[in-house]
Amino acid sequence: MPWFRRPLPLALVFGLVAEALFLFRVSVPGKPVFDEVHYVPAARVLLTLAGPRNTEHPLLGKELIALGMWLFGDDSCGWRVMSTLAASAVVVGVVAIAWLIWSRARTAALAGAAVVLNFTVFVQARIAMLDGFMAAFAVLGIAALLWSMRAGQAGAAWRRWLLGAALLGLATACKWAALPYVGFAGAAFLWVRWRDHRAIGPALGGRGQRHWPGMAALPALLSLGAVAALAYLVTFAPAFFYADQPLTLATLIPFQVAMFHQQTQVLPAHTYQSVWWTWPLMIRPIWYLYERVDGAQRGVLMLGNPAMLWSGLVAVPLCLWAGWRERDARLTAAALLWIAGLAVWAVIPKSLGFFYYYYLPSILLALPIAGAWARFGRGRLKGWDEAWLVLLAALFAWFYPILSAMPLAGAQSFQRWMWFRSWL
């Protein structure tokens, strides 16, 4: 269909299909799951503006959970409905990013399908946690900045750039783990300008630029940081109206320092803790739920689709190799974005790590995979990308009962899905 070969209809179709998938039975289980025990009560407090709660994280993610509760009620559907929208926005954003990079409907559709069928996205779409909102704003922010890069005029380039900066600021306002992506955006801008200057002249000026026309480097970088910071700070507005311990302009910055100390405190060992380099291997996933609830034994396992996460370990080096050999910046950038997203966890000063921290990098992994199929899915490998998608779908269907909290036969039912002892 011709309309399906245009970016907006393609992205919207993927978003609508994803939303239908994520919403189905979203209210099950009917009790708080995993970290919902922290964020749902915090959202309730925000609705009443009673006072600070869950002060180790910024407010925006909890504000969005509260919005869902205000619109749809204080029940399991109301807690999670905004998370489904966030995950659908992730799907739309990835389709947009892939289109902006490769300008191919097949590659964009492959990336979108990979995200929809990735277990991490499905599970986070159906739980009231902050990571889903952070990822949605971050992915949409990356898409907006790439859209700015491809603008034909200075006005459009600036508007899209500032939109991307604001979205990255909002991502940080959900969880601080998104803050490095503001730095990645600035570094990518300078890298592209450095590549361009060999062909068209000075890298720092705005005139005559192939990418981001009319945007000089210094104003672009300063506006990126300033707009992201402003968007971040605006999300604290409700805290100025707390009945107890309201924020003031004088206490806003000290509150950020207090959050930092809470984020970096040394925590006791946890059953599900894991080290960042194990996450792409899926050595230690997390049971968000495994108990009898709503009249049946049910489970929710935070796990990635093995066909996606493990094939990504091949796709990333292939993209780096082909990008270097063929001077294809698209393949290099797709691989480096995933590498950077994972590498930040090697330096973030947190005493414990968990597999769900890998959520945003697991989304971005769709880009080097789609790029690798676009580059190498030819000749004898032609059509294998479709077989790979069938494998993704088959694994999604197989694991669906323990991703969606379906009724299980009994307490030992989990054994049929446990490929490794470390998954227990």
Short mmCIF file of C-alpha atoms in Angstrom, two decimals:
data_model
loop_
_atom_site.label_atom_id
_atom_site.label_comp_id
_atom_site.label_asym_id
_atom_site.label_seq_id
_atom_site.Cartn_x
_atom_site.Cartn_y
_atom_site.Cartn_z
CA MET A 1 0.00 0.00 0.00
CA PRO A 2 1.50 3.39 -0.99
CA TRP A 3 0.42 5.12 2.24
CA PHE A 4 2.29 2.45 4.26
CA ARG A 5 5.51 3.60 2.60
CA ARG A 6 5.21 7.05 4.20
CA PRO A 7 6.72 7.58 7.66
CA LEU A 8 3.77 9.04 9.57
CA PRO A 9 1.15 6.40 8.63
CA LEU A 10 3.69 3.64 9.19
CA ALA A 11 4.59 4.89 12.67
CA LEU A 12 0.94 5.46 13.64
CA VAL A 13 -0.09 1.96 12.55
CA PHE A 14 2.67 0.45 14.65
CA GLY A 15 1.68 2.65 17.59
CA LEU A 16 -1.99 1.64 17.40
CA VAL A 17 -1.20 -2.07 17.11
CA ALA A 18 1.20 -1.79 20.05
CA GLU A 19 -1.35 0.05 22.19
CA ALA A 20 -3.99 -2.61 21.56
CA LEU A 21 -1.51 -5.32 22.54
CA PHE A 22 -0.35 -3.52 25.67
CA LEU A 23 -3.86 -2.59 26.87
CA PHE A 24 -5.34 -6.09 26.63
CA ARG A 25 -5.87 -7.34 30.21
CA VAL A 26 -3.66 -4.56 31.58
CA SER A 27 -5.61 -4.54 34.84
CA VAL A 28 -4.38 -8.08 35.66
CA PRO A 29 -3.07 -8.58 38.27
CA GLY A 30 -5.30 -6.36 40.34
CA LYS A 31 -2.68 -5.69 43.03
CA PRO A 32 0.52 -3.62 42.92
CA VAL A 33 3.41 -5.48 41.26
CA PHE A 34 7.13 -5.08 42.04
CA ASP A 35 8.03 -1.35 42.27
CA GLU A 36 4.41 -0.30 41.91
CA VAL A 37 4.40 -0.58 45.70
CA HIS A 38 6.60 2.56 45.71
CA TYR A 39 5.25 4.58 42.80
CA VAL A 40 1.48 4.08 43.12
CA PRO A 41 1.41 5.43 46.72
CA ALA A 42 3.67 8.30 45.63
CA ALA A 43 1.23 9.10 42.82
CA ARG A 44 -1.67 9.09 45.28
CA VAL A 45 0.14 11.62 47.42
CA LEU A 46 0.75 13.81 44.36
CA LEU A 47 -2.97 13.79 43.63
CA THR A 48 -3.64 15.28 47.06
CA LEU A 49 -0.46 17.44 47.18
CA ALA A 50 -0.08 16.29 50.77
CA GLY A 51 3.72 16.39 50.80
CA PRO A 52 6.91 14.78 49.48
CA ARG A 53 7.00 11.02 48.87
CA ASN A 54 9.55 8.78 47.10
CA THR A 55 12.01 11.67 47.05
CA GLU A 56 14.88 9.69 45.51
CA HIS A 57 13.44 10.26 42.01
CA PRO A 58 12.16 13.33 40.12
CA LEU A 59 8.42 13.89 39.84
CA LEU A 60 7.34 13.54 36.21
CA GLY A 61 6.93 9.76 36.04
CA LYS A 62 4.87 9.77 39.22
CA GLU A 63 2.86 12.73 37.92
CA LEU A 64 1.97 10.71 34.82
CA ILE A 65 0.92 7.71 36.92
CA ALA A 66 -1.22 10.12 38.97
CA LEU A 67 -2.74 11.49 35.76
CA GLY A 68 -3.81 7.99 34.75
CA MET A 69 -5.35 7.45 38.19
CA TRP A 70 -7.19 10.77 37.97
CA LEU A 71 -8.56 9.97 34.51
CA PHE A 72 -9.37 6.27 34.91
CA GLY A 73 -9.58 5.64 38.64
CA ASP A 74 -7.37 4.44 41.47
CA ASP A 75 -7.21 0.81 40.39
CA SER A 76 -4.82 -1.41 38.47
CA CYS A 77 -6.01 -0.06 35.11
CA GLY A 78 -5.62 3.56 36.22
CA TRP A 79 -2.14 2.86 37.61
CA ARG A 80 -0.88 1.37 34.33
CA VAL A 81 -2.75 3.01 31.47
CA MET A 82 -0.20 5.80 31.01
CA SER A 83 2.57 3.21 30.87
CA THR A 84 0.87 1.58 27.88
CA LEU A 85 0.83 4.95 26.10
CA ALA A 86 4.50 5.48 26.96
CA ALA A 87 5.44 2.11 25.48
CA SER A 88 3.40 2.81 22.33
CA ALA A 89 5.24 6.14 22.04
CA VAL A 90 8.50 4.17 22.24
CA VAL A 91 7.38 2.06 19.28
CA VAL A 92 6.39 5.14 17.25
CA GLY A 93 9.69 6.81 18.13
CA VAL A 94 11.81 3.84 17.06
CA VAL A 95 9.98 3.59 13.73
CA ALA A 96 10.59 7.32 13.22
CA ILE A 97 14.28 7.06 14.12
CA ALA A 98 14.84 4.12 11.78
CA TRP A 99 13.07 5.96 8.96
CA LEU A 100 15.08 9.13 9.55
CA ILE A 101 18.32 7.14 9.46
CA TRP A 102 17.70 4.82 6.52
CA SER A 103 14.66 6.29 4.68
CA ARG A 104 13.40 2.75 4.03
CA ALA A 105 9.95 1.53 5.01
CA ARG A 106 11.16 -2.08 5.35
CA THR A 107 13.95 -1.14 7.76
CA ALA A 108 11.68 1.11 9.82
CA ALA A 109 8.99 -1.58 9.97
CA LEU A 110 11.55 -4.19 11.03
CA ALA A 111 12.76 -1.96 13.87
CA GLY A 112 9.19 -1.25 14.98
CA ALA A 113 8.21 -4.92 14.93
CA ALA A 114 11.32 -5.85 16.91
CA VAL A 115 10.38 -3.35 19.62
CA VAL A 116 6.75 -4.49 19.80
CA LEU A 117 7.87 -8.12 20.17
CA ASN A 118 10.61 -7.39 22.68
CA PHE A 119 9.48 -8.71 26.05
CA THR A 120 11.03 -5.83 27.98
CA VAL A 121 8.78 -3.31 26.23
CA PHE A 122 5.65 -5.40 26.74
CA VAL A 123 6.33 -5.96 30.45
CA GLN A 124 7.21 -2.31 31.16
CA ALA A 125 4.10 -1.22 29.23
CA ARG A 126 1.97 -2.98 31.83
CA ILE A 127 3.46 -1.78 35.10
CA ALA A 128 3.44 1.61 36.81
CA MET A 129 7.19 2.26 36.92
CA LEU A 130 9.28 5.27 35.94
CA ASP A 131 11.52 3.62 33.35
CA GLY A 132 8.77 3.40 30.74
CA PHE A 133 8.15 7.15 30.80
CA MET A 134 11.87 7.92 30.76
CA ALA A 135 12.34 5.73 27.70
CA ALA A 136 9.38 7.27 25.86
CA PHE A 137 10.63 10.83 26.23
CA ALA A 138 14.21 9.81 25.44
CA VAL A 139 13.30 7.94 22.25
CA LEU A 140 11.00 10.72 21.06
CA GLY A 141 13.72 13.24 21.90
CA ILE A 142 16.25 11.36 19.76
CA ALA A 143 13.72 11.23 16.93
CA ALA A 144 13.09 14.99 17.16
CA LEU A 145 16.81 15.77 17.06
CA LEU A 146 17.27 13.57 13.98
CA TRP A 147 14.27 15.28 12.41
CA SER A 148 15.97 18.60 13.12
CA MET A 149 19.14 17.31 11.45
CA ARG A 150 17.20 16.67 8.24
CA ALA A 151 15.35 20.02 8.20
CA GLY A 152 15.56 22.06 5.02
CA GLN A 153 15.44 25.49 6.66
CA ALA A 154 16.89 27.11 9.76
CA GLY A 155 13.50 27.81 11.36
CA ALA A 156 12.39 24.20 11.16
CA ALA A 157 15.78 22.99 12.33
CA TRP A 158 15.65 25.18 15.43
CA ARG A 159 12.06 24.28 16.33
CA ARG A 160 12.74 20.56 16.09
CA TRP A 161 16.05 20.90 17.95
CA LEU A 162 14.40 22.71 20.85
CA LEU A 163 11.60 20.12 20.90
CA GLY A 164 14.20 17.36 21.14
CA ALA A 165 16.01 19.19 23.93
CA ALA A 166 12.76 19.59 25.89
CA LEU A 167 11.90 15.91 25.46
CA LEU A 168 15.32 14.85 26.76
CA GLY A 169 14.80 17.16 29.73
CA LEU A 170 11.44 15.49 30.40
CA ALA A 171 13.10 12.08 30.16
CA THR A 172 15.53 13.18 32.86
CA ALA A 173 12.57 14.43 34.89
CA CYS A 174 11.35 10.83 35.00
CA LYS A 175 14.68 9.25 35.94
CA TRP A 176 18.17 10.69 36.03
CA ALA A 177 19.42 7.78 33.95
CA ALA A 178 18.31 9.77 30.87
CA LEU A 179 20.67 12.68 31.61
CA PRO A 180 23.63 11.21 29.65
CA TYR A 181 21.52 11.30 26.49
CA VAL A 182 21.66 15.10 26.55
CA GLY A 183 25.44 14.75 26.41
CA PHE A 184 25.16 12.12 23.67
CA ALA A 185 23.07 14.57 21.61
CA GLY A 186 25.69 17.30 21.94
CA ALA A 187 28.50 14.89 21.06
CA ALA A 188 26.58 13.61 18.03
CA PHE A 189 26.00 17.17 16.82
CA LEU A 190 29.73 17.92 16.97
CA TRP A 191 30.62 14.59 15.35
CA VAL A 192 28.31 15.23 12.38
CA ARG A 193 29.60 18.78 11.98
CA TRP A 194 33.18 17.49 12.06
CA ARG A 195 32.37 14.96 9.32
CA ASP A 196 30.61 17.61 7.25
CA HIS A 197 33.32 20.25 7.53
CA ARG A 198 35.73 18.25 5.36
CA ALA A 199 33.30 18.69 2.47
CA ILE A 200 31.67 22.06 3.07
CA GLY A 201 33.93 24.12 5.29
CA PRO A 202 33.81 25.47 8.88
CA ALA A 203 32.12 23.14 11.36
CA LEU A 204 31.06 25.70 13.97
CA GLY A 205 29.07 28.14 11.86
CA GLY A 206 25.46 27.81 10.77
CA ARG A 207 25.52 28.97 7.15
CA GLY A 208 25.69 26.47 4.31
CA GLN A 209 25.49 23.44 6.59
CA ARG A 210 24.25 20.14 5.20
CA HIS A 211 22.73 19.14 8.53
CA TRP A 212 20.96 21.44 10.99
CA PRO A 213 21.03 24.38 8.55
CA GLY A 214 21.33 27.81 10.11
CA MET A 215 22.39 26.42 13.50
CA ALA A 216 25.81 27.54 14.72
CA ALA A 217 27.45 25.07 17.10
CA LEU A 218 27.70 27.19 20.24
CA PRO A 219 24.07 28.43 20.28
CA ALA A 220 22.86 24.93 19.45
CA LEU A 221 24.76 23.31 22.31
CA LEU A 222 23.86 26.02 24.81
CA SER A 223 20.17 25.83 23.89
CA LEU A 224 20.26 22.04 24.14
CA GLY A 225 21.42 22.20 27.75
CA ALA A 226 19.32 25.21 28.74
CA VAL A 227 16.02 23.94 27.32
CA ALA A 228 16.56 20.44 28.74
CA ALA A 229 17.28 21.94 32.17
CA LEU A 230 14.24 24.23 32.00
CA ALA A 231 11.93 21.37 30.98
CA TYR A 232 13.32 19.30 33.85
CA LEU A 233 12.81 22.01 36.47
CA VAL A 234 9.28 22.89 35.36
CA THR A 235 8.11 19.38 36.29
CA PHE A 236 8.73 20.19 39.97
CA ALA A 237 5.96 22.84 39.93
CA PRO A 238 3.42 20.71 41.88
CA ALA A 239 5.91 20.35 44.75
CA PHE A 240 5.67 24.10 45.38
CA PHE A 241 2.05 23.53 46.43
CA TYR A 242 2.57 20.71 48.93
CA ALA A 243 0.62 21.14 52.16
CA ASP A 244 3.65 19.82 54.05
CA GLN A 245 7.27 20.76 53.25
CA PRO A 246 6.59 22.58 49.96
CA LEU A 247 9.50 23.33 47.69
CA THR A 248 10.67 26.92 47.25
CA LEU A 249 13.09 28.52 44.83
CA ALA A 250 15.63 28.47 47.65
CA THR A 251 15.22 24.73 48.28
CA LEU A 252 14.86 23.52 44.68
CA ILE A 253 18.59 22.99 44.09
CA PRO A 254 19.31 21.54 47.56
CA PHE A 255 16.49 19.09 46.85
CA GLN A 256 18.41 17.88 43.78
CA VAL A 257 21.49 17.35 45.94
CA ALA A 258 19.41 15.35 48.42
CA MET A 259 18.13 13.20 45.56
CA PHE A 260 21.70 12.56 44.43
CA HIS A 261 22.69 11.36 47.90
CA GLN A 262 19.72 8.99 47.98
CA GLN A 263 20.52 7.70 44.51
CA THR A 264 24.13 6.94 45.41
CA GLN A 265 23.65 5.49 48.89
CA VAL A 266 25.00 1.99 49.52
CA LEU A 267 22.12 -0.49 49.59
CA PRO A 268 21.99 -4.02 51.00
CA ALA A 269 22.35 -6.97 48.63
CA HIS A 270 19.22 -7.95 46.68
CA THR A 271 18.09 -11.31 45.28
CA TYR A 272 17.74 -9.91 41.76
CA GLN A 273 20.81 -7.67 41.62
CA SER A 274 23.07 -8.02 38.58
CA VAL A 275 26.05 -6.33 36.93
CA TRP A 276 25.60 -4.14 33.84
CA TRP A 277 27.68 -6.30 31.48
CA THR A 278 25.41 -9.30 32.15
CA TRP A 279 22.26 -7.55 30.95
CA PRO A 280 22.74 -8.08 27.18
CA LEU A 281 23.30 -11.78 27.97
CA MET A 282 20.11 -11.95 30.10
CA ILE A 283 21.85 -13.87 32.86
CA ARG A 284 19.64 -12.56 35.68
CA PRO A 285 16.11 -11.44 34.71
CA ILE A 286 13.59 -10.43 37.38
CA TRP A 287 10.34 -11.96 38.50
CA TYR A 288 8.08 -8.95 38.97
CA LEU A 289 5.38 -11.33 40.19
CA TYR A 290 5.04 -15.01 40.91
CA GLU A 291 2.26 -15.87 43.32
CA ARG A 292 -1.38 -16.76 43.57
CA VAL A 293 -3.41 -13.64 42.89
CA ASP A 294 -6.85 -12.89 41.41
CA GLY A 295 -7.85 -16.51 41.93
CA ALA A 296 -4.96 -18.16 40.06
CA GLN A 297 -1.21 -18.71 40.04
CA ARG A 298 0.30 -15.93 37.91
CA GLY A 299 3.74 -14.69 36.93
CA VAL A 300 5.37 -11.68 35.27
CA LEU A 301 8.99 -12.17 34.23
CA MET A 302 11.04 -9.13 33.19
CA LEU A 303 13.01 -10.73 30.37
CA GLY A 304 14.10 -9.77 26.89
CA ASN A 305 13.16 -11.65 23.74
CA PRO A 306 16.15 -14.01 23.32
CA ALA A 307 16.02 -13.77 19.53
CA MET A 308 16.36 -9.99 19.75
CA LEU A 309 18.77 -9.47 22.61
CA TRP A 310 21.18 -12.19 21.61
CA SER A 311 21.10 -11.40 17.88
CA GLY A 312 21.94 -7.84 18.89
CA LEU A 313 25.30 -9.11 20.14
CA VAL A 314 26.06 -10.03 16.53
CA ALA A 315 24.41 -7.00 14.92
CA VAL A 316 26.34 -4.37 16.91
CA PRO A 317 29.86 -5.54 15.89
CA LEU A 318 28.64 -6.06 12.32
CA CYS A 319 27.42 -2.46 12.20
CA LEU A 320 30.69 -1.18 13.65
CA TRP A 321 32.72 -3.19 11.14
CA ALA A 322 30.63 -2.20 8.11
CA GLY A 323 30.37 1.39 9.29
CA TRP A 324 34.14 1.69 9.55
CA ARG A 325 34.93 -0.20 6.36
CA GLU A 326 32.32 1.50 4.19
CA ARG A 327 32.34 4.87 5.97
CA ASP A 328 28.64 4.46 6.67
CA ALA A 329 27.89 6.82 9.56
CA ARG A 330 24.37 5.44 9.90
CA LEU A 331 25.54 1.98 10.92
CA THR A 332 28.23 3.40 13.18
CA ALA A 333 25.81 5.76 14.92
CA ALA A 334 23.20 3.03 15.50
CA ALA A 335 25.80 0.79 17.13
CA LEU A 336 27.40 3.56 19.17
CA LEU A 337 24.05 4.71 20.54
CA TRP A 338 23.42 1.27 22.02
CA ILE A 339 27.00 1.00 23.29
CA ALA A 340 26.80 4.39 24.96
CA GLY A 341 23.41 3.61 26.49
CA LEU A 342 24.83 0.47 28.11
CA ALA A 343 28.23 1.94 29.00
CA VAL A 344 26.78 4.70 31.18
CA TRP A 345 25.79 2.03 33.68
CA ALA A 346 29.45 1.16 34.09
CA VAL A 347 30.10 4.63 35.53
CA ILE A 348 26.79 5.63 37.15
CA PRO A 349 27.51 5.61 40.91
CA LYS A 350 24.80 3.17 42.01
CA SER A 351 25.63 0.40 44.48
CA LEU A 352 23.19 -2.12 42.96
CA GLY A 353 22.18 -2.88 39.39
CA PHE A 354 19.10 -4.66 38.03
CA PHE A 355 18.17 -6.05 34.64
CA TYR A 356 15.35 -3.54 34.20
CA TYR A 357 17.98 -0.76 34.05
CA TYR A 358 18.72 -2.21 30.61
CA TYR A 359 15.24 -1.21 29.40
CA LEU A 360 16.23 1.80 27.27
CA PRO A 361 19.34 0.15 25.72
CA SER A 362 17.20 -2.93 24.94
CA ILE A 363 14.91 -0.64 22.92
CA LEU A 364 17.78 1.06 21.09
CA LEU A 365 19.16 -2.37 20.17
CA ALA A 366 16.46 -2.54 17.49
CA LEU A 367 18.37 0.10 15.49
CA PRO A 368 21.68 -1.75 14.93
CA ILE A 369 19.70 -4.95 14.30
CA ALA A 370 17.54 -3.25 11.66
CA GLY A 371 20.65 -1.62 10.20
CA ALA A 372 22.50 -4.93 10.04
CA TRP A 373 19.59 -6.57 8.21
CA ALA A 374 19.41 -3.61 5.79
CA ARG A 375 23.12 -3.98 5.03
CA PHE A 376 23.60 -7.76 5.10
CA GLY A 377 20.11 -9.14 4.36
CA ARG A 378 20.87 -9.59 0.68
CA GLY A 379 21.89 -12.38 -1.64
CA ARG A 380 21.69 -15.69 0.21
CA LEU A 381 20.37 -13.89 3.29
CA LYS A 382 17.53 -12.20 1.43
CA GLY A 383 14.26 -12.79 3.28
CA TRP A 384 15.94 -14.04 6.42
CA ASP A 385 14.85 -10.90 8.24
CA GLU A 386 11.27 -12.09 7.81
CA ALA A 387 12.17 -15.51 9.23
CA TRP A 388 13.82 -13.71 12.15
CA LEU A 389 10.61 -11.78 12.80
CA VAL A 390 8.65 -15.05 12.77
CA LEU A 391 11.06 -16.38 15.40
CA LEU A 392 10.54 -13.22 17.49
CA ALA A 393 6.77 -13.66 17.25
CA ALA A 394 6.94 -17.37 18.10
CA LEU A 395 9.02 -16.70 21.21
CA PHE A 396 6.67 -13.88 22.22
CA ALA A 397 3.72 -16.26 21.96
CA TRP A 398 5.58 -18.99 23.90
CA PHE A 399 6.55 -16.70 26.78
CA TYR A 400 3.30 -14.71 26.76
CA PRO A 401 1.74 -16.50 29.77
CA ILE A 402 4.57 -15.38 32.08
CA LEU A 403 4.82 -11.93 30.55
CA SER A 404 1.13 -11.09 30.92
CA ALA A 405 0.15 -12.74 34.23
CA MET A 406 -2.10 -15.33 32.61
CA PRO A 407 -3.48 -18.08 34.88
CA LEU A 408 -0.98 -20.93 35.26
CA ALA A 409 -1.62 -24.56 36.17
CA GLY A 410 0.21 -24.50 39.48
CA ALA A 411 3.08 -23.26 41.62
CA GLN A 412 5.71 -25.15 39.57
CA SER A 413 4.44 -24.05 36.16
CA PHE A 414 7.30 -21.56 35.75
CA GLN A 415 9.69 -24.47 35.13
CA ARG A 416 8.65 -24.88 31.48
CA TRP A 417 10.07 -21.43 30.60
CA MET A 418 13.29 -21.57 32.63
CA TRP A 419 16.09 -22.09 30.13
CA PHE A 420 18.81 -21.47 32.72
CA ARG A 421 19.07 -21.84 36.48
CA SER A 422 19.95 -18.16 36.79
CA TRP A 423 16.47 -17.29 35.49
CA LEU A 424 14.85 -18.84 38.57
#
